[in-house]
């Protein structure tokens, strides 16, 4: 059974940093593109970033470029999102998802709240 | 960025009756490999989204056959042949053809 379990969310002050993690199991992690998608509570869905199977290619939505860094450790079956210079508008549930073009599995999400 | 629009944004439904959601993209979603990366997701209250349909019309395993997807180019439709109570929630279309991938605003389906 495919499982994606996010962790690392919480309350952070504007300008602060947070690192999200996603532990993957139940599939060959190193064979799949992985992504982060976020959802402002009560609102719609927004892409954050994608990473290729071996980490050699990464794509970011413009508003997060330069502030967020997606990475992966295939030996640990883990996906990460380093978020710096956080803003109030980054407050959202962050989902780890398998694949990019065809998202087929979602984690349960981790809530990031940016507030003073 | 490709803008995805959905209509209606709110869809009151009657149990046992059909329902339909339209999704339109600002550009053609045909990718260079010939595939059209238009997917549909369902998000029930308090849950993560779940994929229902991928590449326009392919239903995921375990998805009831009352759900179907159709369309081409820039115009797509999700249909529910007979609405059941468990179908309440939000429905999102998503394009995976042009980066950044984008979602529609969502359609709220309720009884």
GROMACS .gro file of C-alpha atoms in nm:
model
  227
    1UNK     CA    1   0.000   0.000   0.000
    2UNK     CA    2   0.135   0.339  -0.100
    3UNK     CA    3   0.180   0.571   0.198
    4UNK     CA    4   0.305   0.927   0.211
    5UNK     CA    5   0.343   1.074   0.558
    6UNK     CA    6   0.432   1.441   0.597
    7UNK     CA    7   0.584   1.598   0.906
    8UNK     CA    8   0.753   1.919   1.012
    9UNK     CA    9   0.465   2.164   0.995
   10UNK     CA   10   0.391   2.412   1.270
   11UNK     CA   11   0.379   2.776   1.368
   12UNK     CA   12   0.660   3.001   1.244
   13UNK     CA   13   0.710   3.376   1.245
   14UNK     CA   14   0.720   3.577   0.924
   15UNK     CA   15   1.070   3.562   0.779
   16UNK     CA   16   1.137   3.231   0.949
   17UNK     CA   17   1.222   2.890   0.810
   18UNK     CA   18   1.076   2.542   0.825
   19UNK     CA   19   1.169   2.206   0.677
   20UNK     CA   20   0.897   1.964   0.578
   21UNK     CA   21   0.961   1.593   0.536
   22UNK     CA   22   0.765   1.321   0.363
   23UNK     CA   23   0.826   0.954   0.438
   24UNK     CA   24   0.725   0.731   0.150
   25UNK     CA   25   0.653   0.359   0.161
   26UNK     CA   26   0.480   0.088  -0.035
   27UNK     CA   27   0.639   0.167  -0.372
   28UNK     CA   28   0.976   0.212  -0.544
   29UNK     CA   29   1.036   0.572  -0.435
   30UNK     CA   30   1.340   0.617  -0.658
   31UNK     CA   31   1.131   0.550  -0.970
   32UNK     CA   32   0.884   0.836  -0.928
   33UNK     CA   33   0.879   1.210  -0.968
   34UNK     CA   34   0.760   1.363  -0.643
   35UNK     CA   35   0.595   1.695  -0.571
   36UNK     CA   36   0.462   1.931  -0.309
   37UNK     CA   37   0.117   2.086  -0.342
   38UNK     CA   38  -0.039   2.324  -0.092
   39UNK     CA   39  -0.387   2.430   0.008
   40UNK     CA   40  -0.478   2.740   0.202
   41UNK     CA   41  -0.740   2.630   0.457
   42UNK     CA   42  -1.082   2.650   0.299
   43UNK     CA   43  -0.934   2.740  -0.040
   44UNK     CA   44  -0.810   2.571  -0.355
   45UNK     CA   45  -0.499   2.377  -0.447
   46UNK     CA   46  -0.166   2.524  -0.562
   47UNK     CA   47   0.147   2.358  -0.694
   48UNK     CA   48   0.470   2.426  -0.507
   49UNK     CA   49   0.749   2.222  -0.666
   50UNK     CA   50   0.844   1.901  -0.850
   51UNK     CA   51   1.158   1.690  -0.840
   52UNK     CA   52   1.277   1.430  -1.086
   53UNK     CA   53   1.343   1.068  -0.986
   54UNK     CA   54   1.715   1.125  -0.927
   55UNK     CA   55   1.690   1.485  -0.809
   56UNK     CA   56   1.861   1.617  -1.121
   57UNK     CA   57   1.571   1.841  -1.221
   58UNK     CA   58   1.360   2.062  -0.998
   59UNK     CA   59   1.077   2.295  -1.089
   60UNK     CA   60   0.921   2.566  -0.876
   61UNK     CA   61   0.621   2.792  -0.901
   62UNK     CA   62   0.750   3.148  -0.949
   63UNK     CA   63   0.619   3.281  -0.618
   64UNK     CA   64   0.826   3.024  -0.430
   65UNK     CA   65   1.139   3.026  -0.642
   66UNK     CA   66   1.442   3.133  -0.443
   67UNK     CA   67   1.266   3.079  -0.111
   68UNK     CA   68   1.173   2.711  -0.123
   69UNK     CA   69   1.399   2.415  -0.203
   70UNK     CA   70   1.273   2.069  -0.286
   71UNK     CA   71   1.504   1.774  -0.236
   72UNK     CA   72   1.493   1.399  -0.193
   73UNK     CA   73   1.693   1.115  -0.043
   74UNK     CA   74   1.620   0.797  -0.233
   75UNK     CA   75   1.817   0.588   0.016
   76UNK     CA   76   1.578   0.704   0.288
   77UNK     CA   77   1.264   0.707   0.072
   78UNK     CA   78   1.213   1.066   0.174
   79UNK     CA   79   1.110   1.395   0.017
   80UNK     CA   80   1.183   1.734   0.168
   81UNK     CA   81   1.080   2.096   0.133
   82UNK     CA   82   1.303   2.363   0.285
   83UNK     CA   83   1.105   2.684   0.321
   84UNK     CA   84   1.283   3.012   0.396
   85UNK     CA   85   1.170   3.374   0.421
   86UNK     CA   86   0.820   3.257   0.502
   87UNK     CA   87   0.529   3.496   0.455
   88UNK     CA   88   0.178   3.502   0.594
   89UNK     CA   89   0.049   3.397   0.254
   90UNK     CA   90   0.248   3.074   0.277
   91UNK     CA   91   0.009   2.956   0.549
   92UNK     CA   92  -0.140   2.635   0.412
   93UNK     CA   93  -0.163   2.260   0.438
   94UNK     CA   94   0.132   2.116   0.246
   95UNK     CA   95   0.077   1.784   0.072
   96UNK     CA   96   0.342   1.543  -0.046
   97UNK     CA   97   0.222   1.384  -0.371
   98UNK     CA   98   0.351   1.112  -0.595
   99UNK     CA   99   0.410   1.196  -0.960
  100UNK     CA  100   0.370   1.532  -1.122
  101UNK     CA  101   0.160   1.534  -1.437
  102UNK     CA  102  -0.060   1.256  -1.307
  103UNK     CA  103  -0.064   1.293  -0.925
  104UNK     CA  104  -0.186   0.953  -0.814
  105UNK     CA  105  -0.131   0.955  -0.438
  106UNK     CA  106  -0.153   1.225  -0.171
  107UNK     CA  107  -0.031   1.235   0.185
  108UNK     CA  108  -0.251   1.355   0.468
  109UNK     CA  109  -0.085   1.695   0.469
  110UNK     CA  110   0.096   1.903   0.729
  111UNK     CA  111  -0.021   2.248   0.835
  112UNK     CA  112   0.219   2.540   0.819
  113UNK     CA  113   0.107   2.858   0.991
  114UNK     CA  114   0.308   3.177   0.939
  115UNK     CA  115   0.212   3.432   1.200
  116UNK     CA  116   0.364   3.656   1.462
  117UNK     CA  117   0.042   3.017  -1.660
  118UNK     CA  118  -0.246   2.804  -1.786
  119UNK     CA  119  -0.567   2.918  -1.624
  120UNK     CA  120  -0.819   2.650  -1.541
  121UNK     CA  121  -1.179   2.752  -1.500
  122UNK     CA  122  -1.462   2.536  -1.369
  123UNK     CA  123  -1.836   2.573  -1.383
  124UNK     CA  124  -2.042   2.576  -1.187
  125UNK     CA  125  -1.851   2.660  -0.872
  126UNK     CA  126  -2.139   2.533  -0.662
  127UNK     CA  127  -2.357   2.242  -0.766
  128UNK     CA  128  -2.657   2.142  -0.559
  129UNK     CA  129  -2.750   1.788  -0.655
  130UNK     CA  130  -3.032   1.542  -0.599
  131UNK     CA  131  -2.955   1.187  -0.495
  132UNK     CA  132  -2.992   0.951  -0.786
  133UNK     CA  133  -2.980   1.229  -1.044
  134UNK     CA  134  -2.696   1.304  -1.285
  135UNK     CA  135  -2.446   1.587  -1.237
  136UNK     CA  136  -2.189   1.746  -1.462
  137UNK     CA  137  -1.890   1.976  -1.406
  138UNK     CA  138  -1.718   2.166  -1.683
  139UNK     CA  139  -1.347   2.249  -1.689
  140UNK     CA  140  -1.182   2.477  -1.944
  141UNK     CA  141  -0.816   2.560  -1.993
  142UNK     CA  142  -0.667   2.878  -2.139
  143UNK     CA  143  -0.440   2.670  -2.367
  144UNK     CA  144  -0.461   2.332  -2.532
  145UNK     CA  145  -0.361   2.054  -2.293
  146UNK     CA  146  -0.223   1.823  -2.559
  147UNK     CA  147   0.138   1.749  -2.465
  148UNK     CA  148   0.424   1.683  -2.706
  149UNK     CA  149   0.397   1.310  -2.633
  150UNK     CA  150   0.039   1.312  -2.763
  151UNK     CA  151  -0.120   1.271  -2.422
  152UNK     CA  152  -0.361   1.518  -2.266
  153UNK     CA  153  -0.277   1.556  -1.898
  154UNK     CA  154  -0.613   1.657  -1.758
  155UNK     CA  155  -0.700   1.496  -1.426
  156UNK     CA  156  -0.995   1.515  -1.190
  157UNK     CA  157  -0.975   1.499  -0.811
  158UNK     CA  158  -1.235   1.460  -0.541
  159UNK     CA  159  -1.184   1.608  -0.196
  160UNK     CA  160  -1.432   1.496   0.066
  161UNK     CA  161  -1.474   1.708   0.380
  162UNK     CA  162  -1.171   1.676   0.606
  163UNK     CA  163  -0.979   1.452   0.365
  164UNK     CA  164  -0.691   1.480   0.124
  165UNK     CA  165  -0.777   1.495  -0.244
  166UNK     CA  166  -0.813   1.166  -0.429
  167UNK     CA  167  -0.768   1.117  -0.799
  168UNK     CA  168  -1.076   0.999  -0.987
  169UNK     CA  169  -0.985   1.040  -1.353
  170UNK     CA  170  -0.650   1.079  -1.528
  171UNK     CA  171  -0.565   1.178  -1.884
  172UNK     CA  172  -0.919   1.300  -1.953
  173UNK     CA  173  -1.114   0.977  -1.936
  174UNK     CA  174  -0.926   0.703  -1.749
  175UNK     CA  175  -1.100   0.608  -1.428
  176UNK     CA  176  -0.882   0.510  -1.135
  177UNK     CA  177  -0.903   0.170  -0.974
  178UNK     CA  178  -1.173   0.162  -0.710
  179UNK     CA  179  -1.356   0.464  -0.849
  180UNK     CA  180  -1.724   0.383  -0.910
  181UNK     CA  181  -1.821   0.360  -1.274
  182UNK     CA  182  -2.082   0.632  -1.224
  183UNK     CA  183  -1.790   0.876  -1.264
  184UNK     CA  184  -1.673   0.947  -1.618
  185UNK     CA  185  -1.452   1.203  -1.785
  186UNK     CA  186  -1.453   1.334  -2.139
  187UNK     CA  187  -1.328   1.618  -2.354
  188UNK     CA  188  -1.035   1.731  -2.561
  189UNK     CA  189  -0.809   2.027  -2.627
  190UNK     CA  190  -0.933   2.293  -2.388
  191UNK     CA  191  -1.279   2.170  -2.293
  192UNK     CA  192  -1.342   1.889  -2.045
  193UNK     CA  193  -1.628   1.744  -1.844
  194UNK     CA  194  -1.668   1.526  -1.536
  195UNK     CA  195  -2.001   1.347  -1.513
  196UNK     CA  196  -2.165   1.160  -1.231
  197UNK     CA  197  -2.440   0.941  -1.371
  198UNK     CA  198  -2.634   0.902  -1.046
  199UNK     CA  199  -2.523   1.106  -0.746
  200UNK     CA  200  -2.483   0.926  -0.417
  201UNK     CA  201  -2.448   1.079  -0.070
  202UNK     CA  202  -2.075   0.992  -0.055
  203UNK     CA  203  -2.010   1.214  -0.359
  204UNK     CA  204  -2.046   1.532  -0.154
  205UNK     CA  205  -1.730   1.742  -0.155
  206UNK     CA  206  -1.512   1.950  -0.382
  207UNK     CA  207  -1.405   1.848  -0.730
  208UNK     CA  208  -1.094   1.990  -0.894
  209UNK     CA  209  -0.962   1.959  -1.246
  210UNK     CA  210  -0.587   1.985  -1.290
  211UNK     CA  211  -0.362   2.022  -1.594
  212UNK     CA  212  -0.025   1.850  -1.599
  213UNK     CA  213   0.077   1.955  -1.948
  214UNK     CA  214   0.231   2.301  -1.901
  215UNK     CA  215   0.454   2.399  -1.608
  216UNK     CA  216   0.352   2.525  -1.363
  217UNK     CA  217   0.078   2.266  -1.338
  218UNK     CA  218  -0.244   2.429  -1.229
  219UNK     CA  219  -0.574   2.340  -1.068
  220UNK     CA  220  -0.919   2.471  -1.130
  221UNK     CA  221  -1.085   2.667  -0.848
  222UNK     CA  222  -1.296   2.371  -0.747
  223UNK     CA  223  -1.665   2.287  -0.764
  224UNK     CA  224  -1.855   2.229  -0.442
  225UNK     CA  225  -2.106   1.947  -0.477
  226UNK     CA  226  -2.367   1.915  -0.208
  227UNK     CA  227  -2.707   1.760  -0.166
   0.00000   0.00000   0.00000
